Amino acid sequence: MVELLAPAGNFISLRAVLENGADAVYFGLDDYNMRANAKNFSIDDLSEVSQIAKEYGAKTYLCTNIILNERLASELDANLESISSSEIDGLILSDIGLIEDTVSHGLEAHISVQENVTNSYTLKTLKKLGAKRAILSRELSLREITEITQKSPIETEIFIHGAICMAISGRCFLSYGLYGRSANCGDCLQPCRKNWTLKYEEGEDNVINFSDVEDESFVITGSEDGSYRTNFFSPKDMCMIEYIPELMKSGVASFKIEGRARSPDYGAMVTGIYREAIDDYVKDPLNYNVKSEWMDELTSVFNRGFDTNFYFNTPFEISEDNQSKYIKRDIGQVVNYFNKVKAAELRIWDDLKIGDKIIIQGRTTGSVTHTIDSMQIEGKSVDYVDKGCNVAIAMLTKVRENDFVYKLVERTIDD
């Protein structure tokens, strides 16, 4: 059975993806991972992360996948004893120099996509060094992945959903060149996602302008609102939900969802959909069908539009900004949950009505999406509530005091 590996940027996200069927989770430590701008975890948090994951029978992998200088490599090596004592399962490494020490501390060594593993010869070498798994390059086709995996002496892992970097295996220097903030040390400011204008000038580079316009700008894409954008550095997000059978037949050990810097509801939604798709295929592969609602749900959360990356040797199309159908509006907080009647009391600072879809998030709750179908104020049923009120809503899933409440609002052009 293939492993579904989901991202956890904080404790809320951790609980959210586990509640939605993740077989394993990956997460980062401050200073050592490619999402320095996410909340991340401290070494002191790792035992709790491990304990929570064990409640769900899930495995835990710690990302230490930045380019390590001498100081950081020494610090990480010195921390391996503490990391191992937390009982997490393994480390995701971008530096093969730490494989031996990682394994000697009883931890699995998984090789990061940043190592750009593109052939079985590299996998055989990684096996000799002690690695258990390698995340294959995102520049490989599905045919190449299948061939490499069949020859591999260790487990392979592939990304199946989420953001894609413009650079090969994420090794990019654009952020560092412009801002002095290194993507390879986890501090990318994503200048590639901005709107760019491409221009050329006649000169010694032998580029010839056949136009009568001396200063000509090339518009790469046009938007529906009539404006123009040039996002040629920013690829669409990967989405492989329509190709689960093909992925399952590749023989890879783990399907990975990108998104440690994204919201808990994103992790919950994406993990839940891929969980359902994988389970449906395993249950009855001959009669497996892609459900239309899966793509509808995936487009409801943050995305830059979708494509299939290099899986079928098709080039990237350039992306727009967030293409999700909804935005989240902070509208309230949970005051209490009443187990006997299965109802939550909310304090709200925005209006709420029957039919509204809300998201409730908390460290223990994770992320719960709920459509309002029953509300009461002081025991009387109501269809609409003004801001500034406390209201009870019927919901079967338990939530907790001080959980955050968001309302999903349809996106407009201005958003």
Coordinates of C-alpha atoms in Angstrom, one line a residue, residues 35 114 116 137-139 162-178 183-184 188-194 196 230-238 258 304 307 309-310 316-319:
R35 CA 10.3 26.8 4.9
Q114 CA 17.0 18.9 -3.7
N116 CA 17.9 16.0 -7.8
S137 CA 13.4 14.8 -9.1
R138 CA 10.3 16.7 -10.0
E139 CA 11.7 17.0 -13.6
G162 CA 1.2 21.5 -4.7
A163 CA 3.5 24.3 -5.7
I164 CA 6.3 23.9 -8.2
C165 CA 9.5 25.9 -8.2
M166 CA 10.9 27.5 -11.4
A167 CA 14.3 26.0 -10.7
I168 CA 15.5 22.4 -11.1
S169 CA 14.7 20.6 -7.9
G170 CA 14.2 24.0 -6.1
R171 CA 17.8 25.1 -6.4
C172 CA 17.2 28.8 -7.2
F173 CA 19.2 31.9 -6.6
L174 CA 16.7 34.5 -7.7
S175 CA 15.6 35.5 -4.2
Y176 CA 19.2 35.7 -3.0
G177 CA 20.3 37.8 -6.0
L178 CA 17.5 40.3 -5.6
A183 CA 15.9 30.0 -1.2
N184 CA 18.4 27.2 -0.6
C188 CA 12.8 32.4 -0.3
L189 CA 10.8 35.6 -0.8
Q190 CA 9.3 34.1 -4.1
P191 CA 10.1 36.9 -6.5
C192 CA 9.3 34.4 -9.2
R193 CA 5.6 34.8 -8.3
K194 CA 5.5 38.5 -9.0
W196 CA 7.4 40.5 -14.7
T230 CA 3.8 38.3 -17.0
N231 CA 4.3 35.3 -14.7
F232 CA 6.7 33.4 -16.8
F233 CA 8.8 32.4 -13.8
S234 CA 5.8 31.0 -11.9
P235 CA 4.5 27.6 -13.0
K236 CA 1.0 26.3 -12.1
D237 CA 0.6 24.1 -9.1
M238 CA 0.9 20.3 -9.6
E258 CA 3.6 19.9 -0.9
R304 CA -2.3 28.9 -8.9
D307 CA -1.2 21.1 -14.4
N309 CA 4.2 19.1 -14.1
F310 CA 6.6 17.0 -16.1
F316 CA 4.6 24.3 -17.8
E317 CA 1.9 26.8 -18.5
I318 CA 2.5 30.1 -16.7
S319 CA 0.3 30.7 -13.7

